[in-house]
XYZ file of C-alpha atoms in Angstrom:
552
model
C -81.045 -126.127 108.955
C -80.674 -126.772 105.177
C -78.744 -123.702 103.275
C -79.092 -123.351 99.910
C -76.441 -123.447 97.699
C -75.716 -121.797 94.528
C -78.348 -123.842 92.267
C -81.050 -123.624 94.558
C -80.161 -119.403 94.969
C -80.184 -119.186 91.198
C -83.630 -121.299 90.668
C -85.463 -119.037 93.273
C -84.296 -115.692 91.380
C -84.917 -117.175 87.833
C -88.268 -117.807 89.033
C -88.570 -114.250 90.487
C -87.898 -113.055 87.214
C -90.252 -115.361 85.711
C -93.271 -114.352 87.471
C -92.256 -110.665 87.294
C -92.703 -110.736 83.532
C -96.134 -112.830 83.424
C -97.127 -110.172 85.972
C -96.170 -107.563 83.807
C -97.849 -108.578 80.548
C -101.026 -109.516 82.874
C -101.420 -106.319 84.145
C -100.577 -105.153 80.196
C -103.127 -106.869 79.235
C -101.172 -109.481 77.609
C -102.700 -112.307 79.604
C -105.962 -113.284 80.156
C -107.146 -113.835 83.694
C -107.297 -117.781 82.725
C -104.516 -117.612 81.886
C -102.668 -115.657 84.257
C -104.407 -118.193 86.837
C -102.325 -121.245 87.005
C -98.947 -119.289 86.645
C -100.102 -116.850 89.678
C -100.682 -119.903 91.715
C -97.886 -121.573 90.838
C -96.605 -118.669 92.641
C -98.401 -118.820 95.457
C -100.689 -116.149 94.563
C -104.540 -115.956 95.531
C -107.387 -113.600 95.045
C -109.321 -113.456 98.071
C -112.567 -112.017 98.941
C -110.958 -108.342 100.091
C -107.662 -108.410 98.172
C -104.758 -110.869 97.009
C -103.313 -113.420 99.093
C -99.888 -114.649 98.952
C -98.446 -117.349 100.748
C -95.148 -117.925 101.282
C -93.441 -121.287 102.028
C -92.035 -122.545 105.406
C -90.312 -126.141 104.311
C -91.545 -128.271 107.368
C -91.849 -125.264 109.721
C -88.549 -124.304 109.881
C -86.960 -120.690 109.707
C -84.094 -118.673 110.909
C -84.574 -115.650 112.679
C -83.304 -113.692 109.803
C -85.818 -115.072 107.762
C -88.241 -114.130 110.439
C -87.383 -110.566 110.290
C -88.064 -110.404 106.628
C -91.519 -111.347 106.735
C -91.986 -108.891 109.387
C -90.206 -106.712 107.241
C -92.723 -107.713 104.091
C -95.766 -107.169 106.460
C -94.593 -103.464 107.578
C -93.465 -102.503 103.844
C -96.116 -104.566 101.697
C -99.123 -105.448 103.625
C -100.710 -104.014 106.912
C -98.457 -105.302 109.712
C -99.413 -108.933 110.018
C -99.018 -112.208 108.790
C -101.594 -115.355 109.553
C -99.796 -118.646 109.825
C -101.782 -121.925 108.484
C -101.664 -125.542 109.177
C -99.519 -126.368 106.768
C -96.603 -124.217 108.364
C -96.807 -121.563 106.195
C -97.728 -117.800 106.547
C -99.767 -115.740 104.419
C -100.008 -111.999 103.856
C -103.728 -110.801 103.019
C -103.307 -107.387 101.706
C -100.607 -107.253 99.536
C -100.981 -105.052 95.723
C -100.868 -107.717 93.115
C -98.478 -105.462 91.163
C -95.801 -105.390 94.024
C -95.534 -109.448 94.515
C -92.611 -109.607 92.473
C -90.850 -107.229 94.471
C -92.042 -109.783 97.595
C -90.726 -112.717 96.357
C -87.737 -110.512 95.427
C -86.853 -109.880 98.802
C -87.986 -112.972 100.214
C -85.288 -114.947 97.876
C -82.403 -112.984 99.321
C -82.681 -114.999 102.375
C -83.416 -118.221 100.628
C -87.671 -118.325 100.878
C -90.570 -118.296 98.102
C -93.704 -119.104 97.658
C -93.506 -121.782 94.834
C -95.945 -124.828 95.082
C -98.020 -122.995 98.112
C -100.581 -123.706 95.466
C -101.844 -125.578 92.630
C -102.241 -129.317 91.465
C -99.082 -130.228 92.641
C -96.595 -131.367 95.802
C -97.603 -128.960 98.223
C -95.085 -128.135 101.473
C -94.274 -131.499 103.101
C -94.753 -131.069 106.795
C -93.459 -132.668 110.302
C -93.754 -132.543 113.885
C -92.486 -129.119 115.103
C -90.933 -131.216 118.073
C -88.582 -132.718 115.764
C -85.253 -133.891 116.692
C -85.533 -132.691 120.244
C -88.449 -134.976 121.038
C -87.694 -137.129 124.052
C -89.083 -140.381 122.735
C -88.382 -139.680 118.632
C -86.689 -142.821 116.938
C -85.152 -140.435 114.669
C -85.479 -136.976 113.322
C -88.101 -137.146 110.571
C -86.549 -133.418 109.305
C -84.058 -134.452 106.844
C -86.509 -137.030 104.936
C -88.648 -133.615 104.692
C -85.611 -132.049 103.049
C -84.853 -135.212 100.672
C -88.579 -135.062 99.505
C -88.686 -131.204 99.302
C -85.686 -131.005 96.815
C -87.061 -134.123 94.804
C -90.796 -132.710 94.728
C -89.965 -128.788 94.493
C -90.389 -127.679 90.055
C -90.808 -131.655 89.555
C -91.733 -131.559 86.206
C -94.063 -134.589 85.847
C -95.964 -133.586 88.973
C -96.661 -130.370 88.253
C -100.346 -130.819 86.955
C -101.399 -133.098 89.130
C -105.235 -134.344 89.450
C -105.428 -132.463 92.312
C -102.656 -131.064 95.039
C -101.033 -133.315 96.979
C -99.848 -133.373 100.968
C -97.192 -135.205 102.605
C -95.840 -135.691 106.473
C -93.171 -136.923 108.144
C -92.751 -138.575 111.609
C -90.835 -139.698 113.442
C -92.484 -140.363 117.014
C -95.613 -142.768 118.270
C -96.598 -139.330 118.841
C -98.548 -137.549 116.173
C -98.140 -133.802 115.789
C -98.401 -133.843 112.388
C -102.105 -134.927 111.384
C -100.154 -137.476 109.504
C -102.904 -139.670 108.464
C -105.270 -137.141 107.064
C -102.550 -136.398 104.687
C -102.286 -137.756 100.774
C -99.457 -139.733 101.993
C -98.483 -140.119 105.476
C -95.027 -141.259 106.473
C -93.751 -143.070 109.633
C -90.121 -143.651 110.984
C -90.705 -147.323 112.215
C -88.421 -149.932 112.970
C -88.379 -153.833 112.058
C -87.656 -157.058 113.758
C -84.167 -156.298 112.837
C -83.752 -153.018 114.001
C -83.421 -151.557 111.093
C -85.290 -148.053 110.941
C -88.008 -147.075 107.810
C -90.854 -145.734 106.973
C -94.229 -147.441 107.502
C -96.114 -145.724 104.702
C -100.119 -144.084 104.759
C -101.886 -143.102 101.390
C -105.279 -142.025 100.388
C -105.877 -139.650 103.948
C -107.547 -136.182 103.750
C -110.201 -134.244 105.136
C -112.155 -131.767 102.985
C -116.179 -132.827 101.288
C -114.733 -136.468 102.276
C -112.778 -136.594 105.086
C -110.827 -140.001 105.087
C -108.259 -141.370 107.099
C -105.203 -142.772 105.493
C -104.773 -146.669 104.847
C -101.488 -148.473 105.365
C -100.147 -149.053 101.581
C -96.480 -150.717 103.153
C -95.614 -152.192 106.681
C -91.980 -151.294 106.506
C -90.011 -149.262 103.373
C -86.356 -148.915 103.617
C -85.029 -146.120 103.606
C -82.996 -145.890 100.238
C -86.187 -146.581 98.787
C -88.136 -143.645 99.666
C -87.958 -141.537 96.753
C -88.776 -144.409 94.012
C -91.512 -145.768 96.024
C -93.403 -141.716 96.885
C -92.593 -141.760 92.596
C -94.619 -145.024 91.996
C -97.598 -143.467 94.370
C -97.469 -140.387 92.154
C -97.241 -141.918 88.869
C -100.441 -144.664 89.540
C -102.471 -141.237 90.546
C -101.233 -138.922 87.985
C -102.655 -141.816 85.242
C -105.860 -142.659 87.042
C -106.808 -140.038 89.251
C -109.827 -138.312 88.150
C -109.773 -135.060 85.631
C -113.472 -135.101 85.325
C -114.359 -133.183 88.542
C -112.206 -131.849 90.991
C -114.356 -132.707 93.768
C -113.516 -136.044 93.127
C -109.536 -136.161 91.805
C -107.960 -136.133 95.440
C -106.267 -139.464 96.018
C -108.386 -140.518 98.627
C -111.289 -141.102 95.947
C -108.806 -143.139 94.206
C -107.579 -145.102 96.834
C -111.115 -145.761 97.722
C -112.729 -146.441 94.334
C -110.075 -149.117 93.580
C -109.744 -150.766 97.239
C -106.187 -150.310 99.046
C -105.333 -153.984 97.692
C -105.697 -153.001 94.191
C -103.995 -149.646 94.728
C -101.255 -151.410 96.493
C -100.446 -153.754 93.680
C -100.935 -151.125 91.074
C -97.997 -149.343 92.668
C -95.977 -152.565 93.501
C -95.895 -153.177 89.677
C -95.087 -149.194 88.519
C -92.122 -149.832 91.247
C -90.671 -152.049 90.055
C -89.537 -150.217 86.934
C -87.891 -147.397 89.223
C -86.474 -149.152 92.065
C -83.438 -149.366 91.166
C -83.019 -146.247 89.114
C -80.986 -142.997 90.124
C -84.038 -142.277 92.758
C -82.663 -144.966 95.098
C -81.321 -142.769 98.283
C -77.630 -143.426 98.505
C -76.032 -143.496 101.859
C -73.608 -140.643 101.006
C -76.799 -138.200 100.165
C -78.543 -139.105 103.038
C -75.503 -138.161 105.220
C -75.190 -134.847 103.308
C -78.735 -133.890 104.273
C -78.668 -135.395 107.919
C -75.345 -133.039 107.726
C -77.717 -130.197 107.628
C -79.633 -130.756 110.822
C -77.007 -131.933 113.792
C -77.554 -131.227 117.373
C -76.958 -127.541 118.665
C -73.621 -126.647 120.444
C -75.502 -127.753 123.973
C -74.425 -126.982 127.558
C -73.315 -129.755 129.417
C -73.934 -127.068 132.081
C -77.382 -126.132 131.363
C -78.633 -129.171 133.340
C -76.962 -128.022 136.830
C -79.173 -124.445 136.814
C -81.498 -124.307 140.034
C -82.851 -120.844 139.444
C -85.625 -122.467 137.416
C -87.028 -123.965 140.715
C -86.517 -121.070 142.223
C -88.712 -118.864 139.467
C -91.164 -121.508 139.797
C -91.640 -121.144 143.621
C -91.574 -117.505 143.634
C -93.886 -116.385 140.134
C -97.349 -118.074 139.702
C -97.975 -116.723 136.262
C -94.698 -117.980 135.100
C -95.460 -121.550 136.993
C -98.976 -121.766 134.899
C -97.167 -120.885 131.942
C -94.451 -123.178 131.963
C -96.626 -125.857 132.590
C -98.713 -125.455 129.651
C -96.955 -123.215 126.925
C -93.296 -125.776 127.613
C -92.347 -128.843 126.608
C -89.644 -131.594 127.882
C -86.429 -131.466 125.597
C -84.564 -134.742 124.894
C -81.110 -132.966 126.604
C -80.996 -132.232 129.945
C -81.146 -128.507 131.038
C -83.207 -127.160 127.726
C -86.925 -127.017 126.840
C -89.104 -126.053 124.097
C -91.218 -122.967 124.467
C -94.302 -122.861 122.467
C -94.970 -119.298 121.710
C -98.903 -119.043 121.549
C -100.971 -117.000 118.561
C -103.953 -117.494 120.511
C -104.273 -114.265 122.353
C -107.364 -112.944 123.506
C -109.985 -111.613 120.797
C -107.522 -112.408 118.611
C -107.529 -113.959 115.316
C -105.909 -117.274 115.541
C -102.637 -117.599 114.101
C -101.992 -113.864 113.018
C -98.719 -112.211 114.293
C -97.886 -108.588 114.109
C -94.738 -107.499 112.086
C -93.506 -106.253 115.844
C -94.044 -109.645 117.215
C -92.337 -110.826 114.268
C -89.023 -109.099 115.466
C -89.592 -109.745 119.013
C -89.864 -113.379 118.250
C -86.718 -113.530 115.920
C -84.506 -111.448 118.417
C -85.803 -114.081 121.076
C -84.597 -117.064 118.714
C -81.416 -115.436 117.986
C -80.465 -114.543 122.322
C -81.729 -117.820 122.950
C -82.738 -120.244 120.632
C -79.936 -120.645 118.043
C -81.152 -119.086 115.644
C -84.482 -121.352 114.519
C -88.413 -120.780 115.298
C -90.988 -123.416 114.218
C -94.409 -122.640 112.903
C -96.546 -125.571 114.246
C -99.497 -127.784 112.469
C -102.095 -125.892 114.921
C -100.997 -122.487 114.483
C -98.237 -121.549 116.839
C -94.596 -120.814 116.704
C -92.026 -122.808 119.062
C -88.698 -121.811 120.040
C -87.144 -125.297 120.615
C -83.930 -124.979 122.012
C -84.244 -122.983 125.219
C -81.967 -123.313 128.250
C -84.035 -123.591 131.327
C -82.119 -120.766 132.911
C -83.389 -118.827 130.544
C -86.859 -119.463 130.243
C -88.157 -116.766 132.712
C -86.494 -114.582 130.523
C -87.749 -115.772 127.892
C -91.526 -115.731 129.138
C -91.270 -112.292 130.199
C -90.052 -110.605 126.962
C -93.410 -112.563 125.644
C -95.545 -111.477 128.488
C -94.710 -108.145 126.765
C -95.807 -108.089 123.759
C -99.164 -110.982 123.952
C -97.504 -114.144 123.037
C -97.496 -115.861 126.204
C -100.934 -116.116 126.761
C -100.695 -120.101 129.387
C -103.722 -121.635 127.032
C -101.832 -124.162 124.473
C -103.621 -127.293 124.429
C -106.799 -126.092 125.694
C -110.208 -124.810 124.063
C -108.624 -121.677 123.236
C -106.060 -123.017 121.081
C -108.012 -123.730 118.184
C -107.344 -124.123 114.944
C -109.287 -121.416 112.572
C -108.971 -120.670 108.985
C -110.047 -117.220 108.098
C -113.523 -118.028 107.434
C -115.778 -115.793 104.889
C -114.092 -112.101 106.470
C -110.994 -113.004 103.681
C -111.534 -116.098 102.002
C -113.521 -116.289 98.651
C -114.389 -119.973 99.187
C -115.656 -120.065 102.259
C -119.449 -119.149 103.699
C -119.508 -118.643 106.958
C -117.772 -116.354 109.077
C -115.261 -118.028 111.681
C -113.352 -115.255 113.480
C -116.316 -113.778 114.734
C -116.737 -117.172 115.789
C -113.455 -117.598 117.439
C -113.936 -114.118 119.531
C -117.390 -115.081 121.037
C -115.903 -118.069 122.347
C -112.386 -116.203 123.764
C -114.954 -114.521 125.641
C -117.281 -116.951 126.978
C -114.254 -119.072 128.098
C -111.424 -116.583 129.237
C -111.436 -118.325 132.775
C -108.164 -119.980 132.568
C -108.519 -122.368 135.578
C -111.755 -123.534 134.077
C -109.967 -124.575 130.749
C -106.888 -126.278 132.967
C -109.555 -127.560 134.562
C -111.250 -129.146 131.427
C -108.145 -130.459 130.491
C -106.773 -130.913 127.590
C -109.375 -130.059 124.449
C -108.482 -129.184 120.584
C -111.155 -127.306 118.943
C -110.780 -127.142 115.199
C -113.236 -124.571 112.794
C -113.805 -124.515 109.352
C -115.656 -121.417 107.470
C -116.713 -124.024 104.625
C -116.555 -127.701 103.327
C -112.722 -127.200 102.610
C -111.911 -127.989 105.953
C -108.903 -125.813 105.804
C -109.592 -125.340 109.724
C -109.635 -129.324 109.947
C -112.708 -129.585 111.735
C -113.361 -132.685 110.863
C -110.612 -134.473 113.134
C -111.292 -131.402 116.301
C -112.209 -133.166 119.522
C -114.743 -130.191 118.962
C -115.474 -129.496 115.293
C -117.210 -126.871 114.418
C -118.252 -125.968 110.286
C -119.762 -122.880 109.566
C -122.885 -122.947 106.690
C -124.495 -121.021 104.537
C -128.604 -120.975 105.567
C -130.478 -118.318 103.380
C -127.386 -115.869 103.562
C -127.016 -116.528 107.641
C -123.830 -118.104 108.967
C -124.795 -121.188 111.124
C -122.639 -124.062 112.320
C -122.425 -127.595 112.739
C -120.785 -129.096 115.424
C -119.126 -132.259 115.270
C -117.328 -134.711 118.377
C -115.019 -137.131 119.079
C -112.014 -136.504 116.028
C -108.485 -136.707 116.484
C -105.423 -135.779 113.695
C -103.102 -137.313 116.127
C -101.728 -140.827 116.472
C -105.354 -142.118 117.458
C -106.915 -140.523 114.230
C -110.597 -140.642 114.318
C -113.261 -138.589 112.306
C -116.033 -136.636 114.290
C -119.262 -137.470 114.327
C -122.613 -134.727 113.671
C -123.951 -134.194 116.797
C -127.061 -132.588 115.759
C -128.664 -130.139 113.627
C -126.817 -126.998 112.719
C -126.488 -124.099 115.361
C -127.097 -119.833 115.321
C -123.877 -117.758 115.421
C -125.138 -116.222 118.751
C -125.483 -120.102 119.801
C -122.310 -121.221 119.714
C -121.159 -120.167 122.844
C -123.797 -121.721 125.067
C -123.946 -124.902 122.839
C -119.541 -125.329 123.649
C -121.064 -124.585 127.420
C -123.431 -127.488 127.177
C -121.016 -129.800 125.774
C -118.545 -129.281 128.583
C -120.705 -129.245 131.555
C -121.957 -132.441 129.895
C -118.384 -133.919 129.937
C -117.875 -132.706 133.538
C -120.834 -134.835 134.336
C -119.969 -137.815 132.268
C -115.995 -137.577 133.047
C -114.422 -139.939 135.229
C -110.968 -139.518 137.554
C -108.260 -138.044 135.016
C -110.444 -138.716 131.922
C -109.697 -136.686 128.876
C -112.658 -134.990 127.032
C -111.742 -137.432 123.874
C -111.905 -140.167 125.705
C -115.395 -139.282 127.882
C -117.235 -138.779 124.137
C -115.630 -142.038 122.794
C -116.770 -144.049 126.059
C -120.585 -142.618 126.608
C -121.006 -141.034 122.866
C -122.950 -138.880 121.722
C -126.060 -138.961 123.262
C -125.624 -137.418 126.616
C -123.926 -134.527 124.402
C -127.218 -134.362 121.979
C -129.528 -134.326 124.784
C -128.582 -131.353 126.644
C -127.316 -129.286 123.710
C -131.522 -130.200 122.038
C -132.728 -130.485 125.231
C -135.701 -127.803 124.538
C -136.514 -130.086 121.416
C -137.286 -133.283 123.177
């Protein structure tokens, strides 16, 4: 895990210091709210719908446990004993008094965190697959290119005012946990005819008022030329990126408006003028940042254990959840636990300031150290001895994290919807309860099978709906929340869009619309199919006529 080191330490605190004082002469009345806009969310700083909203970064979903306890810590002190992790790895605190934030980001930068570019027209938090570097079939760990980019992108000072903010991700397996190619720029550990290992490279993905997936812009980029070619892609859409409306300045609309042929050559020409400049990756950096991230002290050991079996045999809770809340590790004797924030009429993602502990104690007996927030709203603790998990699972049985439902309709992804956020219309976690409790059966969702249900409270798509194998986007209809429902999307290596299936549905619909849709899919499903698969064989219409049945 990276550490800072003396620079980095003394850019966090200047910064501190920075925002303290434009905080300060805000509140004085020394700035106007315009003004005080762009440096508050250069901060990380929102105003929400109840109260301000800060978001702290978590640099490709990694922390320590000590970093852990200080947001718990900053949730008991600061806010009201929770935080609400997001899809872009991060956490956010929902409550806390615009006039203590300095004194958060204070804290926060004595164990080497901030919020700086959670917001704002620039290089947001570059994310990866939170299986990284213990992935069985991973060609190489994608975490150290996340590192590279974060320290080249982080107070960059000609992409600071973008056109509009911009998202990378890193892989660095055929598997996609990373939504890579809904992303601004999407990057892919590949390897050539020659072996040699690169990135194949995705621009111009997104979701949002026009959801679009990402276009290959390069085959194959070596590796030493990562930084001067992401700085070509940022220079051709800081110049020509729209200004005019912000609808319309993501990349994407670029991208599209000009063709990926004419994009590609635009960028193929700015290149060349900073290819071989001080941004090419030299083979002594890249080994001090690889040096950051080597394997764990394993146990050759680990891999003899038998008590596992024996666990398994003798504990059917602890069976159900280790098949679906664990995950094979690439050494022998270890696997990673995903610790679920999908409890039970619960909000999705949220995590108590208690948890919080729990959870960094946890990584700290058993885990090295490290927890991983995930793209869909989870933690994982990825370094687990098998010997240990039934430890593990009970200490989480405890205190509501090991609810056996990851991968499954419960585990959706759910921004806070109109209850917080000022942008949104639609309520979602309302949303997210009624459907907890129309599906609690358990064996019915293992039953269903895998199923990722992604909801939005507005256009934003900040619940990515639009790539759910279920989407569902809440609207505004004469001040009533209703929903649209969308299938057949993927964010993962197969990345599709979902399609409408019909007119918008009643809050107290949802439900028994979701119950339609499966028992439709149990009808249509054949041996072993997956409910992705079953829409994208029959499509829609089997769906559409027993959801509108009465209509016909």
């Amino acid at each position: 895990m990276y550490q800072y080191n003396q620079v980095d330490q003394q850019i966090v605190h200047e910064r501190v210091e920075q925002f303290r004082d434009q905080t300060r002469r805000y509140l004085a009345g020394e700035l106007s709210a315009d003004e005080f806009l762009a440096l508050r969310l250069m901060n990380g700083l929102y105003i929400q719908r109840q109260a301000p909203m800060l978001r702290v970064a978590i640099p490709y979903g990694l922390m320590s446990a000590e970093q852990m306890r200080m947001l718990a810590h900053i949730a008991r002190k600061y806010d009201k004993g929770y935080g609400h992790f997001t899809t872009r790895t991060n956490i956010q605190f929902n409550w806390p008094k615009l006039e203590e934030v300095p004194d958060i980001l204070a804290e926060l930068a004595t164990v080497q965190m901030h919020a700086i570019q959670t917001s704002g027209n620039c290089i947001r938090n570059t994310t990866t697959d939170h299986f990284a570097g213990v992935a069985e079939n991973e060609l190489e760990d994608p975490r150290p290119w996340c590192e590279i980019i974060r320290q080249w992108s982080t107070l960059h000072p000609e992409f600071a005012y973008l056109p509009r903010k911009f998202k990378i991700a890193v892989t660095g397996s055929k598997e996609d946990r990373a939504a890579s190619q809904v992303h601004d720029i999407g990057l892919h550990l590949v390897q050539n005819a020659e072996g040699e290992v690169g990135f194949e490279v995705l621009v111009g993905g997104g979701l949002g008022r026009t959801p679009v997936i990402g276009k290959v812009i390069r085959e194959f980029l070596p590796k030493e030329d990562l930084l001067s070619y992401l700085d070509a892609i940022l220079r051709v859409y800081n110049l020509k990126g729209r200004r005019d409306n912000k609808y319309k300045a993501r990349i994407k609309i670029l991208v599209e408006a000009l063709g990926i042929d004419t994009f590609r050559d635009l960028v193929e020409a700015e290149w060349q003028y900073t290819r071989d400049t001080e941004l090419k990756l030299t083979a002594e950096e890249i080994a001090r940042v690889k040096g950051f991230f080597t394997p764990h002290a394993y146990e050759p050991s680990a891999k003899d254990d038998v008590s596992l079996d024996q666990q398994l045999e003798a504990d059917a809770d602890f069976r159900v959840w280790f098949e679906r809340n664990t995950r094979a590790h690439k050494v022998a004797g270890y696997r990673c636990v995903v610790v679920s924030l999908k409890p039970l009429l619960g909000p999705p993602g949220d995590i108590t300031d208690l948890q919080m502990d729990v959870v960094a104690d946890l990584a700290d007996r058993y885990s090295f150290s490290e927890i991983r927030s995930t793209h869909d709203q989870n933690l994982v603790l990825a370094e687990v001895r098998q010997a240990d998990l039934y430890a593990v699972w009970k200490v989480l049985s405890e205190h509501n994290l090991a609810r056996a439902n990851i991968n499954t309709l419960t585990d959706m992804i759910v921004c806070p919807g109109f209850d917080f956020c000022s942008l949104a219309n639609a309520k979602t976690l309302n949303i997210s309860d009624a459907i907890n409790a129309e599906f609690e059966n358990l064996d019915y969702l293992y039953d269903l099978g895998d199923i990722q249900l992604n909801m939005s409270g507005c256009i934003n798509a900040c619940g990515h709906h639009h790539v759910g194998h279920i989407g569902i986007l809440g609207v505004d209809k004469k001040g009533e929340d209703w929903y649209q429902i969308t299938l057949g999307g993927s964010g993962r290596e197969d990345a599709s869009l979902g399609k409408v299936l019909g007119k918008s549905v009643a809050a107290d619909e949802v439900p028994s619309v979701l119950r339609k849709i499966l028992e439709t899919y149990i009808e249509q499903r054949t041996e072993e199919e997956r409910f992705l698969d079953t829409v994208r064989r029959v499509g829609l219409t089997p769906f559409k006529e027993k959801v509108y049945a009465a209509d016909h």
